[in-house]
Amino acid sequence: MDQMQSFGSLSLGSRLRRLSDRLVADVVEIYQAQGVELNPTFFPLFNLLYRQGAMSVTEAAELLGVSHPAISKIARKMLSEQWLSKTTDPTDERRQLLALSERSHQLLERIKPIWQQIQSHLDQLMAQQRHPLLAALDEFELKVEQQGFKVPVLAALADVQPCGEVEIIGWDSRLRDHFRDLNLDWLERYFNGELTEQDQQALYNPEGYYLARGGYIWFARSEGRIVGCCALARHGEQRFEISKMGVDDGCQGQGVGRRLMLAALAKARELGAREVYLESATKLERAINLYRNLGFRAVPHPDGQSIYPRSDIYMTLTL
Protein backbone atom coordinates (compact mmCIF):
# COMPACT_ATOMS: atom_id res chain seq x y z
CA MET A 1 0.00 0.00 0.00
CA ASP A 2 1.14 3.54 -0.80
CA GLN A 3 1.30 5.06 2.68
CA MET A 4 1.21 8.57 1.22
CA GLN A 5 -2.34 7.89 0.00
CA SER A 6 -3.41 6.79 3.46
CA PHE A 7 -2.51 10.26 4.78
CA GLY A 8 -5.45 11.72 2.86
CA SER A 9 -5.54 15.46 2.09
CA LEU A 10 -2.68 16.14 4.52
CA SER A 11 -0.31 14.73 1.92
CA LEU A 12 -1.73 16.76 -1.00
CA GLY A 13 1.31 19.02 -1.36
CA SER A 14 3.73 16.12 -0.95
CA ARG A 15 1.90 13.98 -3.49
CA LEU A 16 1.81 16.81 -6.02
CA ARG A 17 5.54 17.36 -5.49
CA ARG A 18 6.19 13.61 -5.84
CA LEU A 19 4.21 13.51 -9.09
CA SER A 20 5.99 16.62 -10.33
CA ASP A 21 9.40 15.13 -9.52
CA ARG A 22 8.49 11.95 -11.42
CA LEU A 23 7.27 13.84 -14.48
CA VAL A 24 10.24 16.21 -14.51
CA ALA A 25 12.68 13.29 -14.22
CA ASP A 26 11.03 11.54 -17.17
CA VAL A 27 11.06 14.73 -19.26
CA VAL A 28 14.78 15.14 -18.51
CA GLU A 29 15.40 11.67 -19.95
CA ILE A 30 13.18 12.41 -22.98
CA TYR A 31 15.09 15.63 -23.65
CA GLN A 32 18.43 13.87 -23.24
CA ALA A 33 17.40 11.14 -25.66
CA GLN A 34 16.50 13.85 -28.20
CA GLY A 35 19.68 15.86 -27.62
CA VAL A 36 17.87 18.78 -25.89
CA GLU A 37 19.70 20.52 -23.05
CA LEU A 38 16.81 22.61 -21.71
CA ASN A 39 15.97 22.13 -18.03
CA PRO A 40 12.25 21.12 -17.82
CA THR A 41 11.74 23.47 -14.88
CA PHE A 42 12.34 26.36 -17.31
CA PHE A 43 9.27 25.38 -19.34
CA PRO A 44 6.63 27.74 -17.84
CA LEU A 45 8.72 30.88 -18.36
CA PHE A 46 10.16 29.65 -21.66
CA ASN A 47 6.70 28.89 -23.07
CA LEU A 48 5.18 32.11 -21.73
CA LEU A 49 7.82 34.25 -23.45
CA TYR A 50 7.46 32.19 -26.63
CA ARG A 51 3.68 32.74 -26.69
CA GLN A 52 3.48 36.35 -25.48
CA GLY A 53 6.84 37.94 -26.18
CA ALA A 54 9.12 40.05 -24.01
CA MET A 55 7.95 41.08 -20.54
CA SER A 56 9.21 41.99 -17.10
CA VAL A 57 9.75 39.60 -14.21
CA THR A 58 6.76 41.15 -12.43
CA GLU A 59 4.47 40.56 -15.42
CA ALA A 60 5.67 36.97 -15.82
CA ALA A 61 5.09 36.27 -12.12
CA GLU A 62 1.55 37.65 -12.30
CA LEU A 63 0.65 35.72 -15.47
CA LEU A 64 2.04 32.44 -14.13
CA GLY A 65 0.58 32.94 -10.67
CA VAL A 66 3.87 32.41 -8.84
CA SER A 67 6.05 34.63 -6.68
CA HIS A 68 8.37 37.32 -8.01
CA PRO A 69 11.43 35.72 -6.31
CA ALA A 70 10.63 32.35 -7.94
CA ILE A 71 10.56 33.88 -11.43
CA SER A 72 13.69 35.92 -10.71
CA LYS A 73 15.55 32.75 -9.70
CA ILE A 74 14.53 30.88 -12.86
CA ALA A 75 15.30 33.90 -15.02
CA ARG A 76 18.82 34.19 -13.58
CA LYS A 77 19.52 30.55 -14.37
CA MET A 78 18.14 30.88 -17.89
CA LEU A 79 20.17 34.03 -18.48
CA SER A 80 23.34 32.30 -17.30
CA GLU A 81 22.66 29.43 -19.75
CA GLN A 82 21.87 31.91 -22.55
CA TRP A 83 18.23 30.85 -22.98
CA LEU A 84 17.11 34.42 -22.29
CA SER A 85 18.20 37.93 -23.12
CA LYS A 86 17.52 41.04 -21.08
CA THR A 87 16.86 44.44 -22.59
CA THR A 88 15.68 47.84 -21.41
CA ASP A 89 12.04 48.68 -22.07
CA PRO A 90 12.12 51.41 -24.78
CA THR A 91 9.14 53.11 -23.11
CA ASP A 92 10.60 53.05 -19.59
CA GLU A 93 14.36 52.90 -19.02
CA ARG A 94 13.83 51.76 -15.42
CA ARG A 95 12.19 48.54 -16.60
CA GLN A 96 14.03 45.42 -17.75
CA LEU A 97 12.38 42.98 -20.18
CA LEU A 98 13.05 39.28 -20.54
CA ALA A 99 12.90 37.66 -23.98
CA LEU A 100 13.92 34.40 -25.59
CA SER A 101 17.49 34.45 -26.87
CA GLU A 102 18.70 33.40 -30.27
CA ARG A 103 19.67 30.04 -28.74
CA SER A 104 16.06 29.51 -27.62
CA HIS A 105 14.66 30.40 -31.03
CA GLN A 106 16.99 27.86 -32.63
CA LEU A 107 15.75 25.23 -30.18
CA LEU A 108 12.05 25.89 -30.79
CA GLU A 109 11.71 23.96 -34.04
CA ARG A 110 13.35 20.91 -32.46
CA ILE A 111 11.46 21.01 -29.19
CA LYS A 112 7.92 21.69 -30.47
CA PRO A 113 7.39 18.10 -31.74
CA ILE A 114 8.67 16.80 -28.38
CA TRP A 115 6.15 18.97 -26.52
CA GLN A 116 3.40 17.74 -28.82
CA GLN A 117 4.18 14.09 -28.08
CA ILE A 118 4.46 14.73 -24.33
CA GLN A 119 1.12 16.56 -24.33
CA SER A 120 -0.52 13.86 -26.45
CA HIS A 121 0.50 11.09 -24.06
CA LEU A 122 -0.50 13.04 -20.94
CA ASP A 123 -3.87 13.80 -22.54
CA GLN A 124 -4.35 10.09 -23.23
CA LEU A 125 -3.59 9.22 -19.59
CA MET A 126 -6.01 11.85 -18.29
CA ALA A 127 -8.72 10.78 -20.74
CA GLN A 128 -8.70 7.36 -19.08
CA GLN A 129 -9.47 8.84 -15.65
CA ARG A 130 -12.91 8.89 -14.08
CA HIS A 131 -12.28 12.42 -12.81
CA PRO A 132 -10.56 14.83 -15.27
CA LEU A 133 -7.37 15.92 -13.53
CA LEU A 134 -6.91 19.38 -15.00
CA ALA A 135 -10.54 20.38 -14.45
CA ALA A 136 -10.35 19.18 -10.84
CA LEU A 137 -7.08 21.07 -10.34
CA ASP A 138 -8.59 24.25 -11.81
CA GLU A 139 -11.56 23.93 -9.46
CA PHE A 140 -9.37 23.26 -6.42
CA GLU A 141 -7.06 26.20 -7.14
CA LEU A 142 -10.11 28.46 -7.48
CA LYS A 143 -11.51 27.22 -4.14
CA VAL A 144 -8.19 27.93 -2.41
CA GLU A 145 -8.06 31.37 -4.01
CA GLN A 146 -11.63 32.21 -2.95
CA GLN A 147 -11.70 30.64 0.50
CA GLY A 148 -8.04 30.78 1.46
CA PHE A 149 -6.05 28.15 3.27
CA LYS A 150 -3.79 29.58 5.97
CA VAL A 151 -6.29 32.03 7.48
CA PRO A 152 -9.23 29.57 7.85
CA VAL A 153 -6.98 26.88 9.34
CA LEU A 154 -5.42 29.28 11.86
CA ALA A 155 -8.87 30.63 12.76
CA ALA A 156 -10.19 27.11 13.33
CA LEU A 157 -7.16 26.22 15.45
CA ALA A 158 -7.81 29.25 17.63
CA ASP A 159 -11.23 27.82 18.51
CA VAL A 160 -10.04 24.25 19.14
CA GLN A 161 -9.66 22.90 22.62
CA PRO A 162 -7.16 20.03 22.21
CA CYS A 163 -8.47 16.73 23.53
CA GLY A 164 -4.99 15.41 24.26
CA GLU A 165 -3.02 12.56 22.72
CA VAL A 166 -5.32 9.96 21.19
CA GLU A 167 -4.75 6.22 20.95
CA ILE A 168 -6.88 3.75 19.01
CA ILE A 169 -7.73 0.55 20.88
CA GLY A 170 -9.73 -2.55 20.02
CA TRP A 171 -12.91 -3.94 21.50
CA ASP A 172 -13.19 -4.19 25.25
CA SER A 173 -16.50 -5.35 26.74
CA ARG A 174 -16.03 -2.87 29.57
CA LEU A 175 -16.39 -0.07 27.00
CA ARG A 176 -19.70 -1.36 25.60
CA ASP A 177 -21.70 1.53 27.11
CA HIS A 178 -19.36 4.08 25.52
CA PHE A 179 -20.10 2.63 22.08
CA ARG A 180 -23.82 3.00 22.72
CA ASP A 181 -23.69 6.43 24.33
CA LEU A 182 -21.39 8.06 21.75
CA ASN A 183 -23.74 6.97 18.98
CA LEU A 184 -26.91 7.92 20.85
CA ASP A 185 -25.43 11.38 21.45
CA TRP A 186 -24.62 11.63 17.74
CA LEU A 187 -28.15 10.63 16.76
CA GLU A 188 -29.62 13.14 19.19
CA ARG A 189 -27.34 15.94 18.03
CA TYR A 190 -27.93 15.54 14.31
CA PHE A 191 -31.10 13.49 13.80
CA ASN A 192 -33.41 14.22 16.74
CA GLY A 193 -32.63 10.88 18.35
CA GLU A 194 -33.82 8.78 15.39
CA LEU A 195 -33.33 5.13 16.33
CA THR A 196 -34.15 2.37 13.85
CA GLU A 197 -34.44 -1.32 14.63
CA GLN A 198 -31.00 -1.87 13.11
CA ASP A 199 -29.58 0.91 15.33
CA GLN A 200 -30.98 -0.75 18.42
CA GLN A 201 -29.49 -4.13 17.50
CA ALA A 202 -26.08 -2.60 16.79
CA LEU A 203 -25.90 -0.34 19.84
CA TYR A 204 -27.41 -2.60 22.48
CA ASN A 205 -25.83 -5.84 21.29
CA PRO A 206 -22.58 -4.92 19.51
CA GLU A 207 -21.01 -8.32 20.23
CA GLY A 208 -23.77 -10.13 18.38
CA TYR A 209 -24.31 -7.55 15.64
CA TYR A 210 -20.63 -7.01 14.76
CA LEU A 211 -18.12 -9.27 16.50
CA ALA A 212 -19.99 -12.59 16.19
CA ARG A 213 -20.39 -11.97 12.46
CA GLY A 214 -16.69 -11.34 11.85
CA GLY A 215 -16.72 -7.60 12.40
CA TYR A 216 -14.62 -5.29 14.58
CA ILE A 217 -15.04 -2.29 16.85
CA TRP A 218 -12.44 0.34 17.81
CA PHE A 219 -12.36 3.11 20.37
CA ALA A 220 -10.40 6.35 20.52
CA ARG A 221 -9.04 7.05 23.99
CA SER A 222 -7.58 10.33 25.19
CA GLU A 223 -6.15 10.76 28.68
CA GLY A 224 -8.14 7.78 29.91
CA ARG A 225 -11.40 9.02 28.39
CA ILE A 226 -13.21 7.39 25.44
CA VAL A 227 -13.75 10.12 22.83
CA GLY A 228 -14.70 8.14 19.73
CA CYS A 229 -15.68 4.79 18.27
CA CYS A 230 -16.09 3.06 14.93
CA ALA A 231 -17.26 -0.37 13.73
CA LEU A 232 -16.42 -2.52 10.73
CA ALA A 233 -19.23 -4.86 9.73
CA ARG A 234 -18.56 -7.90 7.57
CA HIS A 235 -20.85 -8.52 4.59
CA GLY A 236 -19.26 -11.52 2.89
CA GLU A 237 -15.63 -12.47 2.45
CA GLN A 238 -14.50 -9.40 0.55
CA ARG A 239 -17.07 -6.72 1.40
CA PHE A 240 -17.22 -4.65 4.59
CA GLU A 241 -19.16 -1.67 5.93
CA ILE A 242 -17.87 1.25 8.00
CA SER A 243 -20.51 1.75 10.65
CA LYS A 244 -21.40 3.69 13.79
CA MET A 245 -18.52 6.15 13.83
CA GLY A 246 -19.00 8.74 16.55
CA VAL A 247 -16.65 11.32 18.02
CA ASP A 248 -17.17 13.31 21.20
CA ASP A 249 -18.27 16.85 20.39
CA GLY A 250 -15.28 18.31 22.24
CA CYS A 251 -12.84 16.42 20.01
CA GLN A 252 -14.45 17.20 16.65
CA GLY A 253 -12.07 18.44 13.97
CA GLN A 254 -8.95 17.03 15.61
CA GLY A 255 -8.39 13.97 13.43
CA VAL A 256 -10.04 11.43 15.74
CA GLY A 257 -12.50 10.27 13.09
CA ARG A 258 -9.70 9.93 10.54
CA ARG A 259 -7.65 7.77 12.92
CA LEU A 260 -10.63 5.50 13.52
CA MET A 261 -11.36 5.24 9.80
CA LEU A 262 -7.75 4.39 9.00
CA ALA A 263 -7.78 1.62 11.62
CA ALA A 264 -10.93 0.14 10.07
CA LEU A 265 -9.59 0.39 6.50
CA ALA A 266 -6.27 -1.18 7.50
CA LYS A 267 -8.11 -4.14 9.00
CA ALA A 268 -10.31 -4.48 5.90
CA ARG A 269 -7.21 -4.60 3.70
CA GLU A 270 -5.60 -7.12 6.03
CA LEU A 271 -8.69 -9.32 5.67
CA GLY A 272 -8.52 -9.19 1.86
CA ALA A 273 -11.51 -6.90 1.34
CA ARG A 274 -12.16 -5.72 -2.19
CA GLU A 275 -14.75 -3.11 -1.27
CA VAL A 276 -15.70 -1.06 1.76
CA TYR A 277 -18.88 0.97 1.84
CA LEU A 278 -20.70 3.32 4.17
CA GLU A 279 -24.00 5.16 4.37
CA SER A 280 -24.23 8.72 5.61
CA ALA A 281 -26.05 12.03 5.27
CA THR A 282 -24.91 14.92 3.09
CA LYS A 283 -25.77 17.37 5.88
CA LEU A 284 -22.70 16.01 7.73
CA GLU A 285 -20.29 18.01 5.59
CA ARG A 286 -17.19 17.43 7.73
CA ALA A 287 -17.72 13.66 7.70
CA ILE A 288 -18.43 13.57 3.95
CA ASN A 289 -15.24 15.53 3.27
CA LEU A 290 -13.28 13.03 5.39
CA TYR A 291 -14.72 10.09 3.46
CA ARG A 292 -13.92 11.73 0.13
CA ASN A 293 -10.38 12.50 1.27
CA LEU A 294 -9.91 8.83 2.12
CA GLY A 295 -10.98 7.83 -1.39
CA PHE A 296 -14.68 7.05 -0.95
CA ARG A 297 -16.94 8.00 -3.85
CA ALA A 298 -20.71 8.44 -3.91
CA VAL A 299 -22.56 5.88 -6.05
CA PRO A 300 -26.25 4.94 -6.41
CA HIS A 301 -27.53 2.82 -3.54
CA PRO A 302 -27.55 -0.85 -4.67
CA ASP A 303 -31.00 -1.34 -3.11
CA GLY A 304 -32.44 1.89 -4.41
CA GLN A 305 -32.65 3.45 -0.97
CA SER A 306 -31.20 3.04 2.51
CA ILE A 307 -32.88 1.31 5.44
CA TYR A 308 -31.95 4.42 7.45
CA PRO A 309 -34.31 7.38 6.86
CA ARG A 310 -31.48 9.79 7.72
CA SER A 311 -29.14 8.42 5.05
CA ASP A 312 -29.09 10.08 1.63
CA ILE A 313 -25.62 9.13 0.38
CA TYR A 314 -24.01 5.74 -0.30
CA MET A 315 -20.23 5.72 -0.73
CA THR A 316 -17.77 3.00 -1.70
CA LEU A 317 -14.02 2.52 -1.68
CA THR A 318 -12.35 -0.14 -3.83
CA LEU A 319 -9.28 -1.57 -2.12
Tab-separated table of C-alpha atoms in Angstrom:
chain	number	residue	atom	x	y	z
A	1	MET	CA	0.000	0.000	0.000
A	2	ASP	CA	1.139	3.540	-0.795
A	3	GLN	CA	1.300	5.063	2.678
A	4	MET	CA	1.212	8.574	1.223
A	5	GLN	CA	-2.335	7.889	0.001
A	6	SER	CA	-3.408	6.794	3.458
A	7	PHE	CA	-2.509	10.263	4.779
A	8	GLY	CA	-5.454	11.724	2.855
A	9	SER	CA	-5.541	15.455	2.088
A	10	LEU	CA	-2.685	16.138	4.524
A	11	SER	CA	-0.310	14.731	1.918
A	12	LEU	CA	-1.726	16.765	-0.996
A	13	GLY	CA	1.308	19.018	-1.363
A	14	SER	CA	3.725	16.121	-0.945
A	15	ARG	CA	1.897	13.978	-3.491
A	16	LEU	CA	1.811	16.810	-6.019
A	17	ARG	CA	5.539	17.360	-5.486
A	18	ARG	CA	6.190	13.613	-5.839
A	19	LEU	CA	4.214	13.510	-9.087
A	20	SER	CA	5.988	16.622	-10.326
A	21	ASP	CA	9.399	15.129	-9.525
A	22	ARG	CA	8.487	11.947	-11.422
A	23	LEU	CA	7.273	13.838	-14.484
A	24	VAL	CA	10.245	16.209	-14.510
A	25	ALA	CA	12.682	13.295	-14.221
A	26	ASP	CA	11.029	11.542	-17.173
A	27	VAL	CA	11.055	14.732	-19.259
A	28	VAL	CA	14.781	15.137	-18.513
A	29	GLU	CA	15.399	11.674	-19.954
A	30	ILE	CA	13.183	12.407	-22.976
A	31	TYR	CA	15.087	15.629	-23.645
A	32	GLN	CA	18.434	13.867	-23.237
A	33	ALA	CA	17.397	11.137	-25.661
A	34	GLN	CA	16.500	13.848	-28.195
A	35	GLY	CA	19.679	15.862	-27.618
A	36	VAL	CA	17.872	18.775	-25.894
A	37	GLU	CA	19.700	20.520	-23.051
A	38	LEU	CA	16.805	22.612	-21.712
A	39	ASN	CA	15.967	22.130	-18.027
A	40	PRO	CA	12.255	21.117	-17.822
A	41	THR	CA	11.736	23.471	-14.876
A	42	PHE	CA	12.343	26.358	-17.312
A	43	PHE	CA	9.274	25.380	-19.344
A	44	PRO	CA	6.630	27.741	-17.838
A	45	LEU	CA	8.722	30.882	-18.362
A	46	PHE	CA	10.157	29.647	-21.664
A	47	ASN	CA	6.697	28.889	-23.066
A	48	LEU	CA	5.177	32.114	-21.732
A	49	LEU	CA	7.817	34.246	-23.447
A	50	TYR	CA	7.462	32.191	-26.634
A	51	ARG	CA	3.683	32.739	-26.692
A	52	GLN	CA	3.483	36.351	-25.475
A	53	GLY	CA	6.836	37.938	-26.177
A	54	ALA	CA	9.115	40.049	-24.005
A	55	MET	CA	7.949	41.081	-20.544
A	56	SER	CA	9.210	41.993	-17.100
A	57	VAL	CA	9.754	39.601	-14.209
A	58	THR	CA	6.759	41.151	-12.433
A	59	GLU	CA	4.469	40.557	-15.422
A	60	ALA	CA	5.667	36.966	-15.816
A	61	ALA	CA	5.088	36.268	-12.119
A	62	GLU	CA	1.546	37.651	-12.301
A	63	LEU	CA	0.650	35.716	-15.469
A	64	LEU	CA	2.044	32.436	-14.131
A	65	GLY	CA	0.578	32.943	-10.675
A	66	VAL	CA	3.865	32.411	-8.841
A	67	SER	CA	6.045	34.629	-6.679
A	68	HIS	CA	8.371	37.325	-8.015
A	69	PRO	CA	11.427	35.720	-6.309
A	70	ALA	CA	10.632	32.353	-7.939
A	71	ILE	CA	10.559	33.878	-11.432
A	72	SER	CA	13.693	35.917	-10.709
A	73	LYS	CA	15.551	32.752	-9.696
A	74	ILE	CA	14.532	30.877	-12.857
A	75	ALA	CA	15.299	33.902	-15.021
A	76	ARG	CA	18.820	34.192	-13.575
A	77	LYS	CA	19.518	30.549	-14.374
A	78	MET	CA	18.139	30.881	-17.891
A	79	LEU	CA	20.166	34.030	-18.484
A	80	SER	CA	23.342	32.301	-17.301
A	81	GLU	CA	22.658	29.425	-19.749
A	82	GLN	CA	21.874	31.908	-22.551
A	83	TRP	CA	18.231	30.849	-22.982
A	84	LEU	CA	17.112	34.419	-22.288
A	85	SER	CA	18.197	37.928	-23.116
A	86	LYS	CA	17.516	41.035	-21.075
A	87	THR	CA	16.862	44.439	-22.592
A	88	THR	CA	15.684	47.836	-21.415
A	89	ASP	CA	12.043	48.684	-22.074
A	90	PRO	CA	12.124	51.405	-24.779
A	91	THR	CA	9.138	53.110	-23.113
A	92	ASP	CA	10.603	53.046	-19.593
A	93	GLU	CA	14.364	52.897	-19.022
A	94	ARG	CA	13.829	51.764	-15.418
A	95	ARG	CA	12.193	48.543	-16.596
A	96	GLN	CA	14.033	45.420	-17.745
A	97	LEU	CA	12.381	42.980	-20.176
A	98	LEU	CA	13.051	39.276	-20.541
A	99	ALA	CA	12.898	37.664	-23.981
A	100	LEU	CA	13.920	34.399	-25.589
A	101	SER	CA	17.486	34.449	-26.866
A	102	GLU	CA	18.701	33.402	-30.269
A	103	ARG	CA	19.670	30.039	-28.744
A	104	SER	CA	16.060	29.509	-27.618
A	105	HIS	CA	14.657	30.398	-31.025
A	106	GLN	CA	16.995	27.864	-32.628
A	107	LEU	CA	15.750	25.232	-30.183
A	108	LEU	CA	12.050	25.894	-30.791
A	109	GLU	CA	11.710	23.957	-34.041
A	110	ARG	CA	13.347	20.911	-32.458
A	111	ILE	CA	11.464	21.011	-29.192
A	112	LYS	CA	7.920	21.692	-30.469
A	113	PRO	CA	7.394	18.099	-31.736
A	114	ILE	CA	8.671	16.799	-28.377
A	115	TRP	CA	6.154	18.966	-26.519
A	116	GLN	CA	3.395	17.742	-28.818
A	117	GLN	CA	4.177	14.094	-28.084
A	118	ILE	CA	4.462	14.725	-24.334
A	119	GLN	CA	1.120	16.562	-24.334
A	120	SER	CA	-0.518	13.865	-26.450
A	121	HIS	CA	0.505	11.088	-24.056
A	122	LEU	CA	-0.498	13.039	-20.942
A	123	ASP	CA	-3.873	13.804	-22.540
A	124	GLN	CA	-4.348	10.090	-23.230
A	125	LEU	CA	-3.591	9.224	-19.594
A	126	MET	CA	-6.011	11.855	-18.286
A	127	ALA	CA	-8.724	10.784	-20.743
A	128	GLN	CA	-8.699	7.358	-19.081
A	129	GLN	CA	-9.465	8.840	-15.654
A	130	ARG	CA	-12.914	8.886	-14.077
A	131	HIS	CA	-12.275	12.419	-12.808
A	132	PRO	CA	-10.557	14.831	-15.266
A	133	LEU	CA	-7.369	15.915	-13.527
A	134	LEU	CA	-6.914	19.383	-15.002
A	135	ALA	CA	-10.545	20.377	-14.449
A	136	ALA	CA	-10.348	19.181	-10.842
A	137	LEU	CA	-7.077	21.066	-10.339
A	138	ASP	CA	-8.585	24.248	-11.807
A	139	GLU	CA	-11.557	23.931	-9.463
A	140	PHE	CA	-9.371	23.255	-6.421
A	141	GLU	CA	-7.063	26.199	-7.135
A	142	LEU	CA	-10.114	28.460	-7.481
A	143	LYS	CA	-11.510	27.221	-4.143
A	144	VAL	CA	-8.192	27.925	-2.406
A	145	GLU	CA	-8.063	31.374	-4.008
A	146	GLN	CA	-11.631	32.208	-2.954
A	147	GLN	CA	-11.705	30.637	0.496
A	148	GLY	CA	-8.044	30.781	1.456
A	149	PHE	CA	-6.051	28.151	3.275
A	150	LYS	CA	-3.792	29.581	5.968
A	151	VAL	CA	-6.290	32.031	7.479
A	152	PRO	CA	-9.229	29.574	7.855
A	153	VAL	CA	-6.979	26.878	9.344
A	154	LEU	CA	-5.421	29.280	11.859
A	155	ALA	CA	-8.873	30.630	12.758
A	156	ALA	CA	-10.195	27.112	13.334
A	157	LEU	CA	-7.162	26.219	15.451
A	158	ALA	CA	-7.808	29.252	17.634
A	159	ASP	CA	-11.233	27.821	18.513
A	160	VAL	CA	-10.045	24.253	19.138
A	161	GLN	CA	-9.663	22.896	22.624
A	162	PRO	CA	-7.157	20.026	22.211
A	163	CYS	CA	-8.474	16.732	23.533
A	164	GLY	CA	-4.986	15.408	24.259
A	165	GLU	CA	-3.016	12.564	22.723
A	166	VAL	CA	-5.318	9.957	21.192
A	167	GLU	CA	-4.745	6.217	20.950
A	168	ILE	CA	-6.875	3.746	19.009
A	169	ILE	CA	-7.726	0.553	20.883
A	170	GLY	CA	-9.729	-2.553	20.021
A	171	TRP	CA	-12.910	-3.944	21.500
A	172	ASP	CA	-13.191	-4.190	25.250
A	173	SER	CA	-16.502	-5.348	26.740
A	174	ARG	CA	-16.031	-2.873	29.567
A	175	LEU	CA	-16.393	-0.073	26.998
A	176	ARG	CA	-19.700	-1.355	25.603
A	177	ASP	CA	-21.700	1.531	27.106
A	178	HIS	CA	-19.362	4.081	25.520
A	179	PHE	CA	-20.101	2.626	22.084
A	180	ARG	CA	-23.818	2.996	22.720
A	181	ASP	CA	-23.689	6.431	24.332
A	182	LEU	CA	-21.394	8.057	21.753
A	183	ASN	CA	-23.740	6.968	18.976
A	184	LEU	CA	-26.911	7.925	20.851
A	185	ASP	CA	-25.430	11.382	21.453
A	186	TRP	CA	-24.625	11.629	17.738
A	187	LEU	CA	-28.151	10.627	16.755
A	188	GLU	CA	-29.622	13.145	19.194
A	189	ARG	CA	-27.337	15.936	18.031
A	190	TYR	CA	-27.928	15.543	14.306
A	191	PHE	CA	-31.102	13.494	13.801
A	192	ASN	CA	-33.406	14.224	16.743
A	193	GLY	CA	-32.629	10.884	18.351
A	194	GLU	CA	-33.823	8.782	15.388
A	195	LEU	CA	-33.329	5.129	16.334
A	196	THR	CA	-34.149	2.367	13.853
A	197	GLU	CA	-34.444	-1.324	14.634
A	198	GLN	CA	-30.998	-1.870	13.113
A	199	ASP	CA	-29.581	0.908	15.331
A	200	GLN	CA	-30.979	-0.749	18.422
A	201	GLN	CA	-29.493	-4.133	17.505
A	202	ALA	CA	-26.085	-2.604	16.789
A	203	LEU	CA	-25.904	-0.339	19.842
A	204	TYR	CA	-27.413	-2.596	22.475
A	205	ASN	CA	-25.831	-5.845	21.288
A	206	PRO	CA	-22.580	-4.917	19.508
A	207	GLU	CA	-21.006	-8.323	20.235
A	208	GLY	CA	-23.771	-10.133	18.377
A	209	TYR	CA	-24.308	-7.553	15.640
A	210	TYR	CA	-20.629	-7.009	14.764
A	211	LEU	CA	-18.123	-9.268	16.497
A	212	ALA	CA	-19.988	-12.590	16.188
A	213	ARG	CA	-20.391	-11.971	12.456
A	214	GLY	CA	-16.692	-11.345	11.849
A	215	GLY	CA	-16.717	-7.597	12.399
A	216	TYR	CA	-14.624	-5.294	14.580
A	217	ILE	CA	-15.038	-2.288	16.849
A	218	TRP	CA	-12.443	0.338	17.809
A	219	PHE	CA	-12.359	3.110	20.367
A	220	ALA	CA	-10.402	6.350	20.518
A	221	ARG	CA	-9.036	7.047	23.990
A	222	SER	CA	-7.575	10.326	25.194
A	223	GLU	CA	-6.151	10.761	28.677
A	224	GLY	CA	-8.142	7.784	29.913
A	225	ARG	CA	-11.399	9.025	28.392
A	226	ILE	CA	-13.214	7.395	25.438
A	227	VAL	CA	-13.755	10.118	22.834
A	228	GLY	CA	-14.700	8.140	19.726
A	229	CYS	CA	-15.682	4.793	18.267
A	230	CYS	CA	-16.089	3.055	14.927
A	231	ALA	CA	-17.262	-0.371	13.732
A	232	LEU	CA	-16.417	-2.517	10.732
A	233	ALA	CA	-19.230	-4.857	9.728
A	234	ARG	CA	-18.565	-7.902	7.566
A	235	HIS	CA	-20.852	-8.522	4.595
A	236	GLY	CA	-19.257	-11.520	2.893
A	237	GLU	CA	-15.631	-12.472	2.451
A	238	GLN	CA	-14.498	-9.397	0.554
A	239	ARG	CA	-17.074	-6.718	1.395
A	240	PHE	CA	-17.219	-4.650	4.594
A	241	GLU	CA	-19.155	-1.673	5.928
A	242	ILE	CA	-17.874	1.248	7.998
A	243	SER	CA	-20.511	1.749	10.652
A	244	LYS	CA	-21.402	3.690	13.792
A	245	MET	CA	-18.523	6.146	13.835
A	246	GLY	CA	-18.998	8.737	16.548
A	247	VAL	CA	-16.652	11.324	18.021
A	248	ASP	CA	-17.172	13.315	21.204
A	249	ASP	CA	-18.270	16.849	20.389
A	250	GLY	CA	-15.281	18.308	22.245
A	251	CYS	CA	-12.836	16.415	20.006
A	252	GLN	CA	-14.454	17.202	16.655
A	253	GLY	CA	-12.074	18.436	13.972
A	254	GLN	CA	-8.946	17.031	15.610
A	255	GLY	CA	-8.391	13.967	13.427
A	256	VAL	CA	-10.036	11.434	15.738
A	257	GLY	CA	-12.496	10.273	13.088
A	258	ARG	CA	-9.700	9.927	10.536
A	259	ARG	CA	-7.647	7.769	12.918
A	260	LEU	CA	-10.632	5.496	13.524
A	261	MET	CA	-11.364	5.244	9.800
A	262	LEU	CA	-7.752	4.387	9.002
A	263	ALA	CA	-7.784	1.617	11.621
A	264	ALA	CA	-10.934	0.144	10.065
A	265	LEU	CA	-9.590	0.386	6.503
A	266	ALA	CA	-6.270	-1.177	7.497
A	267	LYS	CA	-8.114	-4.138	9.001
A	268	ALA	CA	-10.308	-4.478	5.903
A	269	ARG	CA	-7.214	-4.597	3.697
A	270	GLU	CA	-5.600	-7.118	6.032
A	271	LEU	CA	-8.691	-9.324	5.669
A	272	GLY	CA	-8.524	-9.191	1.864
A	273	ALA	CA	-11.511	-6.905	1.338
A	274	ARG	CA	-12.157	-5.721	-2.191
A	275	GLU	CA	-14.754	-3.110	-1.274
A	276	VAL	CA	-15.695	-1.056	1.764
A	277	TYR	CA	-18.884	0.972	1.839
A	278	LEU	CA	-20.702	3.319	4.170
A	279	GLU	CA	-24.003	5.158	4.367
A	280	SER	CA	-24.225	8.723	5.609
A	281	ALA	CA	-26.048	12.035	5.271
A	282	THR	CA	-24.908	14.917	3.089
A	283	LYS	CA	-25.767	17.369	5.882
A	284	LEU	CA	-22.704	16.012	7.732
A	285	GLU	CA	-20.286	18.014	5.587
A	286	ARG	CA	-17.194	17.431	7.727
A	287	ALA	CA	-17.722	13.660	7.699
A	288	ILE	CA	-18.432	13.570	3.953
A	289	ASN	CA	-15.240	15.525	3.273
A	290	LEU	CA	-13.282	13.034	5.392
A	291	TYR	CA	-14.723	10.092	3.456
A	292	ARG	CA	-13.923	11.732	0.125
A	293	ASN	CA	-10.379	12.505	1.266
A	294	LEU	CA	-9.912	8.833	2.122
A	295	GLY	CA	-10.978	7.834	-1.387
A	296	PHE	CA	-14.679	7.049	-0.949
A	297	ARG	CA	-16.935	7.998	-3.852
A	298	ALA	CA	-20.708	8.436	-3.907
A	299	VAL	CA	-22.563	5.877	-6.046
A	300	PRO	CA	-26.246	4.942	-6.409
A	301	HIS	CA	-27.533	2.816	-3.538
A	302	PRO	CA	-27.549	-0.846	-4.668
A	303	ASP	CA	-31.004	-1.341	-3.105
A	304	GLY	CA	-32.438	1.887	-4.410
A	305	GLN	CA	-32.649	3.453	-0.966
A	306	SER	CA	-31.200	3.040	2.514
A	307	ILE	CA	-32.879	1.307	5.445
A	308	TYR	CA	-31.953	4.419	7.447
A	309	PRO	CA	-34.310	7.379	6.860
A	310	ARG	CA	-31.483	9.788	7.725
A	311	SER	CA	-29.142	8.424	5.050
A	312	ASP	CA	-29.093	10.075	1.633
A	313	ILE	CA	-25.621	9.129	0.375
A	314	TYR	CA	-24.013	5.740	-0.296
A	315	MET	CA	-20.232	5.721	-0.727
A	316	THR	CA	-17.775	3.002	-1.696
A	317	LEU	CA	-14.024	2.518	-1.685
A	318	THR	CA	-12.348	-0.142	-3.832
A	319	LEU	CA	-9.279	-1.570	-2.122
